[in-house]
Short mmCIF file of C-alpha atoms in Angstrom, two decimals:
data_model
loop_
_atom_site.label_atom_id
_atom_site.label_comp_id
_atom_site.label_asym_id
_atom_site.label_seq_id
_atom_site.Cartn_x
_atom_site.Cartn_y
_atom_site.Cartn_z
CA MET A 30 2.53 -4.89 13.23
CA ILE A 31 4.33 -4.01 10.00
CA ARG A 32 2.61 -3.23 6.71
CA HIS A 33 4.80 -3.98 3.71
CA VAL A 34 3.65 -2.07 0.62
CA VAL A 35 5.17 -2.55 -2.83
CA LEU A 36 4.12 -0.75 -6.04
CA PHE A 37 5.18 -1.91 -9.49
CA ARG A 38 5.40 0.01 -12.77
CA TRP A 39 5.76 -2.52 -15.58
CA ARG A 40 7.92 -2.09 -18.68
CA ALA A 41 5.96 -1.32 -21.88
CA GLY A 42 4.57 -4.55 -23.28
CA PHE A 43 5.32 -6.65 -20.17
CA ASP A 44 2.57 -9.18 -19.37
CA PRO A 45 2.76 -10.39 -15.73
CA GLY A 46 0.68 -13.48 -16.67
CA ASP A 47 -0.31 -15.40 -13.48
CA TRP A 48 2.16 -13.49 -11.30
CA LEU A 49 -0.62 -11.82 -9.22
CA GLU A 50 -2.48 -15.13 -8.66
CA ARG A 51 0.78 -16.70 -7.47
CA VAL A 52 1.46 -13.70 -5.16
CA ARG A 53 -2.05 -14.00 -3.68
CA ALA A 54 -1.37 -17.70 -2.95
CA LEU A 55 1.74 -16.93 -0.85
CA PRO A 56 -0.10 -16.84 2.53
CA GLU A 57 -0.72 -20.58 2.13
CA ARG A 58 3.04 -21.19 2.00
CA ILE A 59 4.61 -18.45 4.15
CA PRO A 60 3.44 -18.58 7.80
CA GLN A 61 4.84 -15.14 8.68
CA LEU A 62 2.28 -13.53 6.36
CA ARG A 63 -0.64 -12.37 8.54
CA SER A 64 -2.51 -11.05 5.45
CA LEU A 65 -1.79 -10.21 1.84
CA ASP A 66 -3.79 -8.29 -0.75
CA ALA A 67 -2.56 -7.73 -4.29
CA GLY A 68 -4.04 -6.50 -7.51
CA PRO A 69 -3.77 -4.51 -10.72
CA ASP A 70 -4.57 -0.80 -10.75
CA VAL A 71 -8.19 -0.06 -11.76
CA LEU A 72 -8.06 3.75 -11.75
CA GLY A 73 -5.49 4.67 -14.43
CA ALA A 74 -4.73 8.16 -13.12
CA ASP A 75 -1.65 10.09 -14.30
CA ARG A 76 0.37 8.98 -11.28
CA SER A 77 -1.01 5.45 -11.22
CA TRP A 78 1.41 2.54 -11.42
CA ASP A 79 0.36 -0.93 -12.55
CA ALA A 80 0.10 -3.22 -9.51
CA ALA A 81 0.36 -3.27 -5.72
CA VAL A 82 1.08 -5.79 -2.99
CA VAL A 83 0.09 -4.97 0.61
CA ALA A 84 1.20 -7.57 3.17
CA ASP A 85 0.99 -7.46 6.98
CA PHE A 86 3.45 -9.05 9.42
CA ASP A 87 3.81 -9.24 13.19
CA ARG A 88 7.34 -7.81 13.11
CA LEU A 89 9.99 -6.41 10.77
CA ASP A 90 12.11 -9.60 10.85
CA ASP A 91 9.20 -11.47 9.29
CA VAL A 92 9.43 -9.24 6.20
CA ALA A 93 12.98 -10.53 5.57
CA ALA A 94 11.83 -14.15 6.05
CA TYR A 95 9.05 -13.51 3.52
CA THR A 96 11.42 -11.83 1.05
CA ASP A 97 13.88 -14.74 1.16
CA HIS A 98 11.26 -17.53 1.22
CA PRO A 99 11.67 -20.10 -1.61
CA ALA A 100 8.01 -19.66 -2.60
CA HIS A 101 8.57 -15.91 -3.03
CA ARG A 102 11.98 -15.91 -4.76
CA PRO A 103 10.69 -16.92 -8.25
CA LEU A 104 8.04 -14.17 -8.11
CA ILE A 105 10.69 -11.57 -7.26
CA ALA A 106 12.60 -12.72 -10.36
CA ILE A 107 9.53 -12.19 -12.55
CA SER A 108 8.64 -8.75 -11.18
CA GLY A 109 12.29 -7.72 -11.10
CA ALA A 110 12.63 -8.48 -14.81
CA GLY A 111 9.29 -6.97 -15.78
CA ALA A 112 9.30 -3.77 -13.78
CA GLU A 113 10.40 -0.38 -15.00
CA GLN A 114 10.36 0.78 -11.36
CA ILE A 115 9.54 -0.78 -7.98
CA ALA A 116 8.91 1.28 -4.83
CA SER A 117 8.21 0.06 -1.33
CA VAL A 118 7.41 1.40 2.13
CA ASP A 119 7.33 -0.69 5.31
CA PHE A 120 5.49 1.09 8.13
CA GLU A 121 3.99 0.35 11.52
CA ILE A 122 0.23 -0.22 11.86
CA PRO A 123 -1.96 -1.04 14.87
CA ASP A 124 -2.64 -4.73 15.58
CA HIS A 125 -5.35 -6.32 13.44
CA PRO A 126 -8.81 -6.02 15.07
CA GLU A 127 -8.89 -9.79 15.75
CA ASP A 128 -5.64 -9.44 17.76
CA GLN A 129 -6.71 -6.55 19.95
CA PRO A 130 -7.66 -7.43 23.58
CA MET B 257 -13.91 -2.91 -1.92
CA ILE B 258 -11.15 -0.65 -3.25
CA ARG B 259 -7.73 -0.27 -1.64
CA HIS B 260 -6.12 3.09 -2.40
CA VAL B 261 -2.34 2.97 -1.93
CA VAL B 262 -0.09 6.03 -2.21
CA LEU B 263 3.70 6.11 -1.74
CA PHE B 264 5.66 9.34 -1.26
CA ARG B 265 9.33 10.08 -1.88
CA TRP B 266 10.12 13.39 -0.20
CA ARG B 267 12.47 16.05 -1.59
CA ALA B 268 15.84 16.25 0.19
CA GLY B 269 15.45 18.27 3.37
CA PHE B 270 11.62 18.25 3.34
CA ASP B 271 10.07 17.85 6.79
CA PRO B 272 6.42 16.68 6.61
CA GLY B 273 5.84 17.95 10.18
CA ASP B 274 2.39 16.84 11.44
CA TRP B 275 1.22 15.79 7.95
CA LEU B 276 0.99 12.09 8.86
CA GLU B 277 -0.96 12.77 12.08
CA ARG B 278 -3.42 14.90 10.08
CA VAL B 279 -3.74 12.15 7.41
CA ARG B 280 -4.43 9.56 10.13
CA ALA B 281 -7.23 11.81 11.49
CA LEU B 282 -9.07 11.90 8.14
CA PRO B 283 -11.41 8.95 8.93
CA GLU B 284 -13.06 11.14 11.56
CA ARG B 285 -13.99 13.70 8.89
CA ILE B 286 -14.50 11.68 5.69
CA PRO B 287 -17.30 9.08 5.98
CA GLN B 288 -16.37 7.24 2.77
CA LEU B 289 -13.13 6.11 4.41
CA ARG B 290 -13.69 2.57 5.72
CA SER B 291 -10.11 2.39 7.09
CA LEU B 292 -6.85 4.28 6.74
CA ASP B 293 -3.32 3.43 7.80
CA ALA B 294 -0.36 5.73 7.19
CA GLY B 295 3.21 5.93 8.33
CA PRO B 296 6.85 6.63 7.65
CA ASP B 297 9.10 3.90 6.25
CA VAL B 298 11.00 1.99 8.95
CA LEU B 299 13.10 -0.30 6.73
CA GLY B 300 15.31 2.05 4.67
CA ALA B 301 16.04 -0.41 1.87
CA ASP B 302 17.50 0.76 -1.45
CA ARG B 303 14.07 0.90 -3.07
CA SER B 304 12.30 2.29 -0.01
CA TRP B 305 10.40 5.54 -0.31
CA ASP B 306 9.56 7.74 2.67
CA ALA B 307 5.87 7.33 3.57
CA ALA B 308 2.74 5.39 2.64
CA VAL B 309 -1.02 5.84 2.93
CA VAL B 310 -3.30 2.79 2.56
CA ALA B 311 -7.02 3.60 2.60
CA ASP B 312 -10.00 1.30 1.96
CA PHE B 313 -13.31 2.29 0.39
CA ASP B 314 -16.54 0.53 -0.54
CA ARG B 315 -16.35 1.66 -4.17
CA LEU B 316 -14.16 3.56 -6.65
CA ASP B 317 -16.39 6.67 -6.60
CA ASP B 318 -15.61 7.07 -2.91
CA VAL B 319 -11.92 7.54 -3.72
CA ALA B 320 -12.80 10.66 -5.76
CA ALA B 321 -14.98 11.98 -2.91
CA TYR B 322 -12.06 11.44 -0.51
CA THR B 323 -9.58 13.11 -2.88
CA ASP B 324 -11.76 16.20 -3.28
CA HIS B 325 -12.87 16.44 0.37
CA PRO B 326 -12.08 19.84 2.02
CA ALA B 327 -10.35 18.04 4.93
CA HIS B 328 -8.02 16.30 2.48
CA ARG B 329 -7.25 19.15 0.07
CA PRO B 330 -4.75 21.00 2.35
CA LEU B 331 -2.85 17.74 2.93
CA ILE B 332 -2.57 17.14 -0.81
CA ALA B 333 -1.07 20.64 -1.12
CA ILE B 334 1.58 19.81 1.51
CA SER B 335 2.56 16.42 0.06
CA GLY B 336 2.40 17.77 -3.48
CA ALA B 337 4.91 20.50 -2.62
CA GLY B 338 7.14 18.22 -0.55
CA ALA B 339 7.31 15.15 -2.73
CA GLU B 340 9.99 14.35 -5.26
CA GLN B 341 7.69 11.60 -6.58
CA ILE B 342 4.25 10.23 -5.73
CA ALA B 343 2.97 6.86 -6.97
CA SER B 344 -0.42 5.27 -6.41
CA VAL B 345 -2.33 2.08 -7.19
CA ASP B 346 -6.05 1.57 -6.59
CA PHE B 347 -6.99 -2.11 -6.64
CA GLU B 348 -9.87 -4.37 -5.68
CA ILE B 349 -9.76 -6.30 -2.40
CA PRO B 350 -12.24 -8.69 -0.75
CA ASP B 351 -14.76 -7.18 1.71
CA HIS B 352 -13.39 -6.54 5.20
CA PRO B 353 -13.89 -9.55 7.51
CA GLU B 354 -16.52 -7.65 9.53
CA ASP B 355 -18.57 -7.16 6.34
CA GLN B 356 -18.52 -10.76 5.16
CA PRO B 357 -21.77 -12.76 5.70
#
C-alpha cells in the first residue's frame, strides 16, 4: 500500500473554514481512498505546521486518480491559495490489518 | 488518539543509512507507540520531501514520552544533523478499529 502524507503551513491570517471537514468527506466520493485522516495541529511546537492529511491507497496510480478527482480539485485550490508551504511524502506501508491473510 | 506526523527534507548528499530501519524498530522498545509507519518518498513530485514517520499514540503526553525515550534520542540526533528541514503535525484521529466498541 501507499501512504500519502501532506503537511500544510497556512499564510498568516488564513482561515481554512470547512476545508478539513470537506477533506474528511472525500472517502465517500473517491473509491481509491482506502482511508483518510486529517486534522489541525494540536501541539504547537516550534517545528509544527498547521494541518495534515494522511491517506492510504492500494497503489501509487491511485494517488494520481485521487489528486485529479473532481471532488478533490476545489480543495486543492483552497489549500493552494491559503498555504505558505506544502510538503508531501508518499511511502510504502504494509497492507492494512484487515487485508492481511 | 493522536497521530504524530514528521516529514524530513535531507541535506544534499546526506545518506540516512539504517536510520529508517531503526525508526521502524522503535515500537518494540517504546510501549506508548500504538503503531508506527516510516519510509522514503517514492513519488518524487516537486513538493515531495525525502522521508516520513507516522506514529499513533493514545494521548498527547505519550508523544513527549516517545520523543524523550533513550531509544529515540540517537535517531533524533541523526535526522537533526542530516535534515535541511523538518516539519511535523500532531492531530487527533478516531480510535483504531481494533479499539472501537
